[in-house]
Structures are given as C-alpha cells and as structure tokens.
Amino acid sequence: MPFLSVTGLARSFGRSQVLVEAGFDLERGGRLTIAGRSGSGKTTLLRILAGLERADRGVVRFDGVAASDGRRILLPPWRRPVQMVFQDLGLWPNRSVRRHLLDPLAAQGVPRAEARSRTRALLARLGLAPLARRRPGRLSGGEARRLAFARALAPEPELLLLDEPFASLDPVARAEGLALLDEVLAATRAAVVLVTHDPAEARALGGEVAVLRRGRLAPPRPAVEVCADDETFRRELAES
Amino acid sequence: MRRALAPLLLLAAAACAGEEADLVVYCALDAEHSEPIVRIFEERTGLRVDLQTDTEQAKTVGLVQRLFQERERPRADVFWNNEIAHTIRLARAGLTVPYRSPAATGIPASFRDPDGHWTGFAARARIILHRTDLPADLQPPRRVADLIRPELAPHGGMAAPLTGTTLTHFAALSLRLGREPVLDWLRRAKESGLHIGRGNAHVMRQVREGDYGWCLTDTDDAAKARRAGYPVAILFPDQEEGGAGTLLIPNTICLIAGGPHPEAGRRFIDFVLSPEVEAMLAAGDSEQIPLHAGVAAPPGMKLPGRDFRPMEVDWEAVAEELEAVLPRFQELFTE
Amino acid sequence: MIAARLRRSPAPLLGLAAVATAAASWLPLLPVLPPLLTGDAFTGLAEPRLAGLFLRTLRLAGGAALLSLLLGLPLALLASRLAAPGRSLWRLLLPLPLLLPPLMIAQAWHGLTGMDGPLAALFALGVCAAPFPALLAARALERQAASSHEAALLAGGPRLALAEMLRTATPAALLGAAFAFVFAATDFAVPDYFASVGEKFSVYAAEVFNAWRRAGLDPADSASSYAEGMAVAAPLVALAGLVLLLALAAGDLTGGADRGSGRRPPLLPLGRAAAPAALLGLALTTLLVLLPLGRIAWETGRAGPLAGGSWSGRAGAAFDQALDLGREDLGRSLANAAWAGLGAMIVAPIWAHLLVRWRRRPRAVLLQTALALPLLAPAVGFGLGAIVVFNRDLFWNFYDGPGLPPLVLGGRYLPIAVFLLAERLSRVPREREEAAALAGASFAARLYRYRLGGAFGAWLLAGGLVAVFTVREVDLAILLPAANHTAAVRYFNALHFARDNFVAAFGLVIAAVLFLPVAAAAALRGLRGPEDR
C-alpha cells in the first residue's frame, strides 16, 4: 500500500478548472516533483494534500486512510502527517527563531526537555543557532528560508510539501537554496513533494517528476529523464 | 500632490466664506426656549442673530470662559445668562457696559444692577421637589436646613454646590448664615446619607424614578418632571415665620463691552426684557417665573409675594461670596 | 530637473504637513503649553488629596483599558477570523459604541442595572472604549499573512493558530487599549455621573475642571488662572502620554513588514466550539451594543405613569423633534467631520511615513510626543488656546467662520490617525515603495497610491475615527464660535436641561447617521466576496 495515494483529484475556481483527474502514488520516503508553468494548479494540488484546500472530487489517502474525499476534509491539516514550506514562507513575525520550533512541538505535546533538545539540534544543523533569539523581521532572506525549513522539519513529518521555496531568487541565493535542500533532505526521512518550474530543484530532489498540463497530471517519470537537461525540461513544461 | 492639495485649498476657501451676523448673543438658557425667541426677534427686526448656546459638559462656564478669553477682541454683543452669579463676575471684570433698558422698568429694583450692567428677569425658584406617593409617615422637609435631619436625609438629595444655581444658592446662604455654619452644614450633609447628585436635573431624575423621596432643585426641572407625567409636587422651602424665604434666581442679560454690534445688542435686550418674552418663558415647559408686575402667569403657577415669600438677596455680595466659597466647596466635594 | 527632484522628495509634503499640523494642532497649544512643561505643575501631587485622586484615576483608566482589551480582543477574533455564525453582524456592529457619547451609555447602564460607584465608571468607560482595541485588532487579524496562519495550523493545530492570531492582534489591540486609557483618564462626565448616583468618589479630571471653574474668578488675573488649569492637568497629560508612548513602543518592537502573498487569511474552523463561540459573540455584542442601544431607544418614549399618550406616540414626537431641531446642526457636524477626516487622511500619512522611517530612533519618540500632545492636553485648554491664537484681527472672519472647527477639532484628533497609520505603514513591505520610486513615481504617489493603496481600510478607519470624534467633541466645540451650531452642543444643551426623550432620540439619530458609512463599507466588503476565500 503506498504511503500517499491521490486519485481523481479535481478542483475548479469559478469557470477555471485548475485540476482535472489528477492522481499519483508516493512511497514512504519517496521524492516527487510536480512541475508545471505558473498558474497551472501546482500550489492548489499541494494545498489539497495538506488539507488546507477542499477538492471538488477525488480522494487523498495516507496509508490507505482517506484524508480528503471529494468536498469533505476528513482529516484536518493538523491531524495529517504533513508539514509545508510556503512560497512566501509564512513565518510568524512576533515569534523568535527558537519559538518557531519550540511552540509547534509544545502544541503537539512533545515534552519540554525533548522539544528543547530537538530545537537546539535542528537550529544547529541548519546554521540558525546564533540567530535563535531573533525575530523574522531581522533575518536575511536566506536565513528566513532556513527558518521556514527548520520549522517544517521540527515536528518530524512523514510528508514534506515544498511550494516553490526558491522561486524568484538570484543565482547565488538559488545555489544556496539548493545546498539547503540537500541539507534538509539529509536531515529527514520524510517523503517530499516539491512544486517547481526549475529543473535544478527537481534534479536536486531526485526521485520522480510529474508534469501538470492544463490541470492534468502526467504519470510520474524519473527525474533524471525529465530533467536530463534544462532544454528537455523546458520542452516538457512548454507542452503543458 | 496637486490632487492632495485640492481639498485643503477648498477647506481654506470654505473657511473664508463665513457670513457675519448682525448680532451675536451668547446664551446659557435652554436652546429650545431661546431659539424661538431669537427667531421672533429676527422676524421683527430683519437682523440676523448668531445665537451661541451653552452645555452642561463644560459645567455651564463654557461661554463665560469664552467671554473672558475673548476680552481683547469681544465677539459677543449680548450675554443672556440663565443665572446671575457669572453675569456679575463678568460685570466686575469690566466685560460689560451699562445699559438701562426702558423695557426693564416693570422689573423690581432688587433684580436690576444699580449701575445698569445687568438686568434680571424670568426667574427660577429653588424648591423642594417631592413625590406625591410618599408613605403617610414620611413628609418632605419644609426647610432647606432640615434636608440633613437624620430621619430625613436618606430620603432626599441635592446637587453638589459646585456649579449652577446650587452654587449660587449656597453662596447666598453662606452670606446670610455665615460661611463656617454653611460649610459645617455641607460637611454634615455628606455624612448624613443625603444623596449628593451631579446637577439639579440629575437629582430631579432620581426623585422622578423613585430612587429617593425629594430633592432640592429648581422649578424648571420640577416642571419638566411633572409635565412628563411623574407623581411629583413642589414645596417652597423656608416659608415659616422668620425663615429665609425661597431663593429666586433670575435669568440675566447684559451688554458686552466692545461688542461689534452694540446698537443691535440694545434692541435685543429691550426685546428680551419685555413682558411678552417673560410671558412666553412662563408658558414654556420650564415655567420661568415672571418678574414684571402684571405679566399673565399660566394657571397654577406660584408667584413670589402672592404665593410664597422670596429670599431677600444682595446679588453683588452673593457673587463676591461665591468666589470666596467655591474653592472651599470644591475641596469638600472633590476627593 | 529641480521640479522633478522636488516631486520625488518628501520635503514639500512634509512641509505641508508641518504647516497644517502647526495651524491645527500645535498653535492652539502654544499659549497654554508653558505650564505643562514646568516642573511646578507636578508639585501638587505631593498633596495627599491630589495624589489620591491621581492614583484612583490611574486605577480607573487602567482598569477601563484592560476591560476594553478583554472585551475587544475576543470580539475582534469573532468578528474577523473565527468560523462561527454571526461574524458579519458582529463586525458590522463593532464600531457602534464609539458613535455615542460615553455619558449616554453610562446613563443607559445605570438605568438597566442600577450600577454606581467607581466600578460602574470603570465598566462603562471600558465598554465605551472596547471598539478601539476591537477595531484595530480586527484590522490586524484581517491582514495576517494567510501562509503564516496556515503554517501554524499545520504545525500546531487550532491552538497554535489561535495563539498566533492573538500575537498578530496584540500590538494593534494594545494601541487601541492605550487610546482607551487616554479617553478614560481624561473623562470627567462618566465618573462624575456614577459618583452622583451612588458611592461617592472623584477623579483627577474633576480637579482639572475645578481649576477651569476657578479660572477667571480673579478678574484681574484670569491669565494665570488659565495657566493653573493647564498646570493641574499636567500630571494627567504626562500619564496618558506615557501610556500611549509605551503602547507605540511595544508596537514598534514587535513584528515587521507583512510578507504575505496578499491572499486573505482563512477563517479558523472551530468545529464543535462554533456554537459556543457564536453565543460569546452574541453576548459581547449584546453587552457592548444591543443592551445600551435598546435602553436608549426605550428612553425616547419614556414618561411617568400619569402621562397621557402612548410610548410610540412620544417616541415618534421625540424623533420628529430631533430631526426638526437637530437636522441643520447635524449637517454642520457632518461637514466638519468630513473636512477634519479628509484633512487627517491627507496629513496623517505623511507623519506616519516619517515615524516609520525614524522607527526605534529617539527622534521618533520626540515626534510622537509632539504629535500626541493635542490629544492629551485638556480639551478646554486646547480650545482656550485656539481663541488666543485665532481671535485676532488677522483672522477676524476665519475665527467666526466654518473653517475653524474642522481645523481645530481635526487637529486635536489627528494623533489617532497618525499612530494608527504608522502602525499600518510599518507593515507595508518597503519594496512596494522602492519599486514605485524606481519607476519614477512622485513621493505623493508612492505614499498615497502605492503604500496606502494596499492599506485602504486602515486609511479610511483613520479618517473615520477623526471624523467621529469631531462630531462627538463638546468641551472644545463650545469654545469655537462656528462649532456652537453643531450636533454635540445641541445634544449636551438638551441633556443639561433634562429633555430626556429628545436627548435619546437625537443621540440615536447622530449614531445612525454616523453608522451609515460604516454599514456602506461593510456592504462593499460583502460585495468584494467572502473573507474566507
């Protein structure tokens, strides 16, 4: 039984049909990139997986248990084994870096001592330890991104959703971002679904790539095939 | 930038469009009564009057403060006060000029300034307003002094003597009975259980609602309670043999020194002091007591001399006493 | 070249703001300011009676501010972000208590419950001021980044999401509570009313009024008596100023620019808690709005047992009279309010821009203090100062004319708009202005179009609050010639002369007229689509 199973997912906003019969399976610890052009419905798909958005039709299952079924959200976001890194990061302006990790752990009932040690370790691993007491307003763009990843990793999710986390970065920052992705992948055994239109990110993630074309999700193929080179990837997207 | 400036320029333009009146009257009387009177004056004379009214929020001294502050360049021509003490203060400060209106000849001399700075008319009496449904064994006091008798005090109320006619009343009593005895009486009043309210209208409302049985207030407030259908009646205090008599506090009117329209001001004073206006004020729902001899009072209205004995008062001395006792009263009632 | 540079520079607009604020806010303070600044003003506090009054005022205003926060914050959550029935209605009715004079609400509560004494004053002042923290917090909640909320939901469930919402709303709510403190500390009428109907107590503002009452007693020396009025007020001004500056500093220290995608934050699903939450919303709205308004409505036709006619007949007559006598005054009040509100909407953003730019620097505190003073100084002193400044040959027509009330009333309440907008502008990402600057936009366009364009609600609220307080203010209005013919003066004149039916009806008419734009704004919001998109 696949860890994550998505079948027949459909969603429209008004007359615009964003997702049509999208479906895929993902094994525990698997890696999948959803590639598509801007506005192709990638983020909507991710949000449905997280339980933040309703579908019109289709089913999302975790370990065979339905989490979303048609318009019904059977498992609310906080009961799913999922964390997400948002495109705009979604940091909490009035909490320190440390609190971004500690507070979710506390909310999930992790004992205080364990929460502290996990927080310390993760901050150290992602190079945020010296900034532990800062608030997001006083972080650089790169530091803020690291924090968003650290927060998503702290509760040790089984599925990590990444919504174009390195979009619109300059080449240097993007290279740093990819390095960060490597660090993150090394730090987690979670399955990862990445949404992007950047072949380098898809290559860095590895696993498989599914291209979203006019709301229809093509069957996943190995990343090495779809992203063999930038030109191949561009052609795949252009067809969508 | 230009679009942002446009409203400011319009504002400035609007500000310059103020139309000057032919007469400016500062008036502390209820606007509901003063406005119709001013309208009649405007219709008869063709003059445009800017009537400025007062409020309780500024404790009835809003316009008086304005008169003091504007003394370098007076804007008011006439001050029509609904009591007398502040008017005398203005006169003593040199803010008024004498004007002996021919219309005031019918008003008793005790309500006219010997120097002609002010003239009194249409008075209110300081009375005891009481409920008519009191138990047979509970009767309202017949003397102001009795308000604090132990068996009566918890059933009665009065306004704190910090403003308005209550302040004037206690300044008059202070002059008559001595400052220390009055201060001592007020001190005892605070301890006696007598309800001390924020104003005359306020204590009237408490009696009206049945919160207590009676209160010391003015005839105009009492008239409003009675006319609104509440079971209340009026008692003129201190009428016993040798008693002080009931205090009458008149409206007063004066001409402001250096006002921009003195001639129109005099015409207005003549009009307001006429028996006709006193009759209108008597017929209104505040039932102001006419001072002109021979003004037709509405049926049932009690008149001084005929139905009750008024207190004899030297108003100049009362105003002087008021200035001396107000800080002492404030100390007593602000804690 | 120079013209283009000037267009892009903030200097001309800052100059305009400085001139407008000097005329409207600072000049009237000049004649009465010296007593405020001398150390002598505070020596009075050594006197036990005054010290006692001061402490009581501190407790009363602190309690009222706390109560406004405790009532306002939950209501803000219920009205803006919790998925419970009734949300739109609570949001619509939220500003209503601000539209009525606090004394009217105090009387309504006494009539309803018989409450009296200092606790009743604390309650009434807290209830009246609850819309301050509620409105400001609701606005802050409505602009929380959707992703920030969703991240909290994923990471820690509804509890963490709720905690994050509270953190988002707190700086704005604290500023609202600071406004509540300022108004409660300087209010004289409400404590005076509750002291007169029951347990005797006094507040420091009464001492300030006493000083004005003594002013002019000595005709030869009225100027020094007025100075005494201001000197007595000095500790109150300092206290209110301190609280306001602390709230502003707390806002400055928290958070930064909003980094959201612009997507509206979703509602927090409450599940089984939705019904109790709806009941809480109903209870709070009933407490803040429905009960006092219901009582006031009943007062319009109230009479004694011996009165003839019916309740509806008397109420109808009261409304007829209110419309007949008060229509023109209300029209003038609205004109004053419109000009004052508009002026504040033009000038306040400029100061707000400067405060945001100087954020966390000492000169920002100096500017905040200078801008706050007109609001903190006693209204009577401000009005007397306006007479000294404008009753001159140079301003002969202006002093009497319709331009003075919106100028001076708007000048007094400008600080509310400035601080509210500074808080809002500090959340607007810098890039928005920088992008416009690179595109060659003028400073005015950058400020009003690109930065405030996205914060239109806050901009409107800032102007709206100045407008509402312009209509409500009476202590100052009574001292300005053209403001004498306005709704507030007629209302308090009638209140003084016990015209109770008229007062209730006219109060409701004023509130209804002021409420119309609020309702229209709510309808517009409704047309823009549901907030949970």
Short mmCIF file of C-alpha atoms in Angstrom, two decimals, chain B residues 1 3-5 7-8 10-12 14-20 24 26-33 35 39 50-66 68-75 82 86 89 92-94 124 131-132 162-164 167 194-199 201-202 204-206 208-209 211-212 220-221 224 227-232 260 285-286 322-324 326-327 330-331 333-335, chain C residues 12-13 16 20 49 53 56 103 107 110 188-190 192-193 195-197 200-203 206-207 209-219 222 226 295 299 302-307 321 325 329 339 342-343 346-347 380 384-385 387-388 390-393 395-404 406-407 442 444-445 448-449 474-475 477-482 484-485 488-490 492-500 502:
data_model
loop_
_atom_site.label_atom_id
_atom_site.label_comp_id
_atom_site.label_asym_id
_atom_site.label_seq_id
_atom_site.Cartn_x
_atom_site.Cartn_y
_atom_site.Cartn_z
CA MET B 1 0.44 66.18 -4.94
CA ARG B 3 -4.81 66.28 -6.05
CA ALA B 4 -3.87 66.05 -2.41
CA LEU B 5 -3.72 69.81 -2.09
CA PRO B 7 -9.21 69.54 -0.64
CA LEU B 8 -7.06 71.71 1.61
CA LEU B 10 -11.23 74.04 -0.77
CA LEU B 11 -11.22 73.89 3.00
CA ALA B 12 -9.45 77.22 3.17
CA ALA B 14 -14.86 77.38 2.75
CA ALA B 15 -13.33 78.85 5.86
CA CYS B 16 -13.35 82.33 4.41
CA ALA B 17 -16.98 82.08 3.46
CA GLY B 18 -18.29 82.74 6.98
CA GLU B 19 -21.19 85.16 6.83
CA GLU B 20 -21.11 87.84 9.50
CA VAL B 24 -24.03 87.80 18.39
CA TYR B 26 -24.14 84.13 23.97
CA CYS B 27 -26.97 82.35 25.75
CA ALA B 28 -26.88 79.87 28.63
CA LEU B 29 -30.64 79.27 28.52
CA ASP B 30 -32.16 76.06 27.18
CA ALA B 31 -31.86 76.32 23.37
CA GLU B 32 -35.40 75.06 22.99
CA HIS B 33 -36.66 78.28 24.59
CA GLU B 35 -34.21 79.83 19.75
CA ARG B 39 -36.41 83.82 15.70
CA ASP B 50 -25.85 84.32 15.76
CA LEU B 51 -27.11 82.54 18.88
CA GLN B 52 -24.39 80.66 20.73
CA THR B 53 -25.68 78.21 23.34
CA ASP B 54 -24.01 76.54 26.31
CA THR B 55 -23.78 72.97 27.60
CA GLU B 56 -23.53 71.20 30.90
CA GLN B 57 -20.48 69.23 29.82
CA ALA B 58 -18.28 72.29 30.33
CA LYS B 59 -20.19 72.86 33.58
CA THR B 60 -22.07 75.92 32.31
CA VAL B 61 -18.95 78.02 32.13
CA GLY B 62 -18.06 77.35 28.50
CA LEU B 63 -19.42 80.65 27.26
CA VAL B 64 -18.22 82.54 30.33
CA GLN B 65 -14.72 81.25 29.73
CA ARG B 66 -15.01 82.28 26.12
CA PHE B 68 -13.05 86.08 29.41
CA GLN B 69 -10.70 84.71 26.79
CA GLU B 70 -12.13 86.94 24.05
CA ARG B 71 -11.96 90.09 26.14
CA GLU B 72 -9.26 91.64 23.93
CA ARG B 73 -11.47 91.27 20.86
CA PRO B 74 -15.02 90.64 22.03
CA ARG B 75 -17.21 88.71 19.61
CA ASN B 82 -29.80 81.59 32.89
CA HIS B 86 -21.39 84.62 36.42
CA ARG B 89 -18.42 88.23 37.65
CA ARG B 92 -16.92 93.11 37.91
CA ALA B 93 -14.22 92.10 35.44
CA GLY B 94 -15.18 95.03 33.23
CA ARG B 124 -36.43 80.04 38.74
CA ARG B 131 -43.03 62.58 45.24
CA THR B 132 -46.75 62.63 45.90
CA LEU B 162 -20.10 73.30 42.61
CA THR B 163 -21.96 74.77 39.66
CA GLY B 164 -25.13 76.48 38.55
CA LEU B 167 -23.65 77.01 43.94
CA LEU B 194 -28.29 62.81 51.84
CA HIS B 195 -27.77 61.93 48.16
CA ILE B 196 -25.39 64.38 46.51
CA GLY B 197 -26.00 64.49 42.75
CA ARG B 198 -24.16 65.98 39.80
CA GLY B 199 -26.76 68.61 38.95
CA ALA B 201 -31.70 67.83 36.54
CA HIS B 202 -29.95 64.76 37.80
CA MET B 204 -34.82 65.59 39.77
CA ARG B 205 -34.49 62.39 37.69
CA GLN B 206 -33.66 60.39 40.82
CA ARG B 208 -38.81 61.03 39.37
CA GLU B 209 -37.61 57.42 39.30
CA ASP B 211 -34.76 56.47 43.98
CA TYR B 212 -35.46 58.89 46.78
CA ASP B 220 -37.84 74.41 35.74
CA ASP B 221 -36.57 70.89 36.40
CA LYS B 224 -40.42 69.01 33.42
CA ARG B 227 -45.29 67.61 32.78
CA ALA B 228 -43.75 64.23 31.85
CA GLY B 229 -46.40 62.54 33.98
CA TYR B 230 -44.48 61.67 37.13
CA PRO B 231 -46.21 61.81 40.53
CA VAL B 232 -44.34 64.82 41.92
CA PRO B 260 -19.15 94.58 17.48
CA ASP B 285 -42.30 73.84 29.83
CA SER B 286 -39.63 75.25 32.14
CA LEU B 322 -19.39 82.77 45.65
CA GLU B 323 -15.84 83.49 44.59
CA ALA B 324 -14.67 83.09 48.16
CA LEU B 326 -16.16 77.97 45.65
CA PRO B 327 -12.62 76.67 46.36
CA GLN B 330 -14.53 72.14 45.69
CA GLU B 331 -12.23 70.80 48.39
CA PHE B 333 -16.78 67.68 47.16
CA THR B 334 -13.74 66.55 45.15
CA GLU B 335 -12.00 63.75 46.96
CA PRO C 12 7.29 69.51 0.03
CA LEU C 13 4.69 67.20 1.54
CA LEU C 16 2.69 70.92 4.02
CA ALA C 20 -1.16 72.13 8.59
CA ARG C 49 -5.75 64.57 48.23
CA LEU C 53 -7.20 61.37 43.00
CA ARG C 56 -7.64 56.48 41.58
CA LEU C 103 -22.22 59.63 29.19
CA GLN C 107 -26.80 56.52 31.84
CA HIS C 110 -27.33 52.79 35.22
CA PHE C 188 -14.87 63.66 33.77
CA ALA C 189 -18.54 63.21 32.93
CA VAL C 190 -18.84 59.43 33.37
CA ASP C 192 -18.99 62.24 37.93
CA TYR C 193 -22.28 60.66 36.86
CA ALA C 195 -20.44 59.16 41.75
CA SER C 196 -23.64 61.16 41.83
CA VAL C 197 -25.96 58.17 41.64
CA LYS C 200 -19.10 58.99 46.24
CA PHE C 201 -15.74 59.23 44.54
CA SER C 202 -13.88 61.70 42.42
CA VAL C 203 -11.20 61.56 39.76
CA ALA C 206 -12.60 66.67 38.23
CA GLU C 207 -9.73 68.62 39.74
CA PHE C 209 -12.40 71.02 35.78
CA ASN C 210 -12.34 72.66 39.19
CA ALA C 211 -9.28 74.59 38.10
CA TRP C 212 -11.10 75.81 34.99
CA ARG C 213 -14.03 76.75 37.20
CA ARG C 214 -11.78 78.81 39.41
CA ALA C 215 -10.23 80.34 36.31
CA GLY C 216 -11.32 83.89 35.93
CA LEU C 217 -12.60 84.18 39.50
CA ASP C 218 -10.00 86.82 40.00
CA PRO C 219 -10.80 89.14 37.12
CA SER C 222 -7.52 85.47 34.62
CA TYR C 226 -6.00 79.53 32.98
CA ARG C 295 -32.31 51.15 26.65
CA GLU C 299 -35.88 56.30 26.63
CA ARG C 302 -40.44 57.14 28.23
CA ALA C 303 -42.71 59.11 30.58
CA GLY C 304 -44.22 58.97 34.03
CA PRO C 305 -47.26 56.89 34.96
CA LEU C 306 -49.53 59.93 34.84
CA ALA C 307 -48.52 60.94 31.31
CA GLN C 321 -38.25 66.99 17.17
CA LEU C 325 -34.28 70.90 15.59
CA ASP C 329 -26.71 71.11 13.37
CA TRP C 339 -13.27 68.09 6.38
CA LEU C 342 -10.28 64.28 4.93
CA GLY C 343 -7.59 66.58 6.27
CA ILE C 346 -4.02 63.75 3.82
CA VAL C 347 -1.75 64.88 6.66
CA VAL C 380 -10.80 73.13 27.39
CA LEU C 384 -8.84 78.47 25.07
CA GLY C 385 -5.52 78.34 23.24
CA ILE C 387 -9.16 81.53 21.00
CA VAL C 388 -5.87 83.22 21.91
CA PHE C 390 -7.21 82.84 16.19
CA ASN C 391 -9.24 85.65 17.79
CA ARG C 392 -7.08 88.30 16.11
CA ASP C 393 -7.63 90.98 13.54
CA PHE C 395 -8.19 86.01 11.39
CA TRP C 396 -11.31 88.11 12.06
CA ASN C 397 -13.54 86.23 9.60
CA PHE C 398 -11.80 82.91 9.94
CA TYR C 399 -12.33 82.81 13.71
CA ASP C 400 -16.08 83.07 13.31
CA GLY C 401 -16.26 81.09 10.11
CA PRO C 402 -16.90 77.43 9.36
CA GLY C 403 -13.23 76.71 8.71
CA LEU C 404 -12.06 76.89 12.32
CA PRO C 406 -12.74 71.28 11.32
CA LEU C 407 -9.24 72.70 11.59
CA SER C 442 6.45 61.11 -7.00
CA ALA C 444 2.89 61.63 -3.01
CA ALA C 445 2.08 58.80 -5.42
CA TYR C 448 -0.90 57.63 -1.12
CA ARG C 449 -1.20 55.25 -4.05
CA VAL C 474 -18.21 69.11 23.00
CA ASP C 475 -15.76 70.63 25.52
CA ALA C 477 -16.71 72.77 20.40
CA ILE C 478 -18.33 75.04 22.97
CA LEU C 479 -15.31 77.34 22.73
CA LEU C 480 -15.26 77.64 18.92
CA PRO C 481 -17.89 80.03 17.50
CA ALA C 482 -18.95 78.07 14.42
CA ASN C 484 -21.52 76.02 18.56
CA HIS C 485 -24.13 75.22 15.91
CA ALA C 488 -22.79 67.78 20.07
CA VAL C 489 -23.59 71.21 21.52
CA ARG C 490 -27.33 70.79 20.92
CA PHE C 492 -25.47 68.36 25.63
CA ASN C 493 -27.56 71.51 25.90
CA ALA C 494 -30.70 69.35 25.83
CA LEU C 495 -29.11 66.88 28.26
CA HIS C 496 -28.42 69.70 30.69
CA PHE C 497 -31.98 70.87 30.51
CA ALA C 498 -33.36 67.36 31.07
CA ARG C 499 -35.01 66.93 27.67
CA ASP C 500 -34.64 63.20 28.03
CA PHE C 502 -35.20 64.38 22.77
#
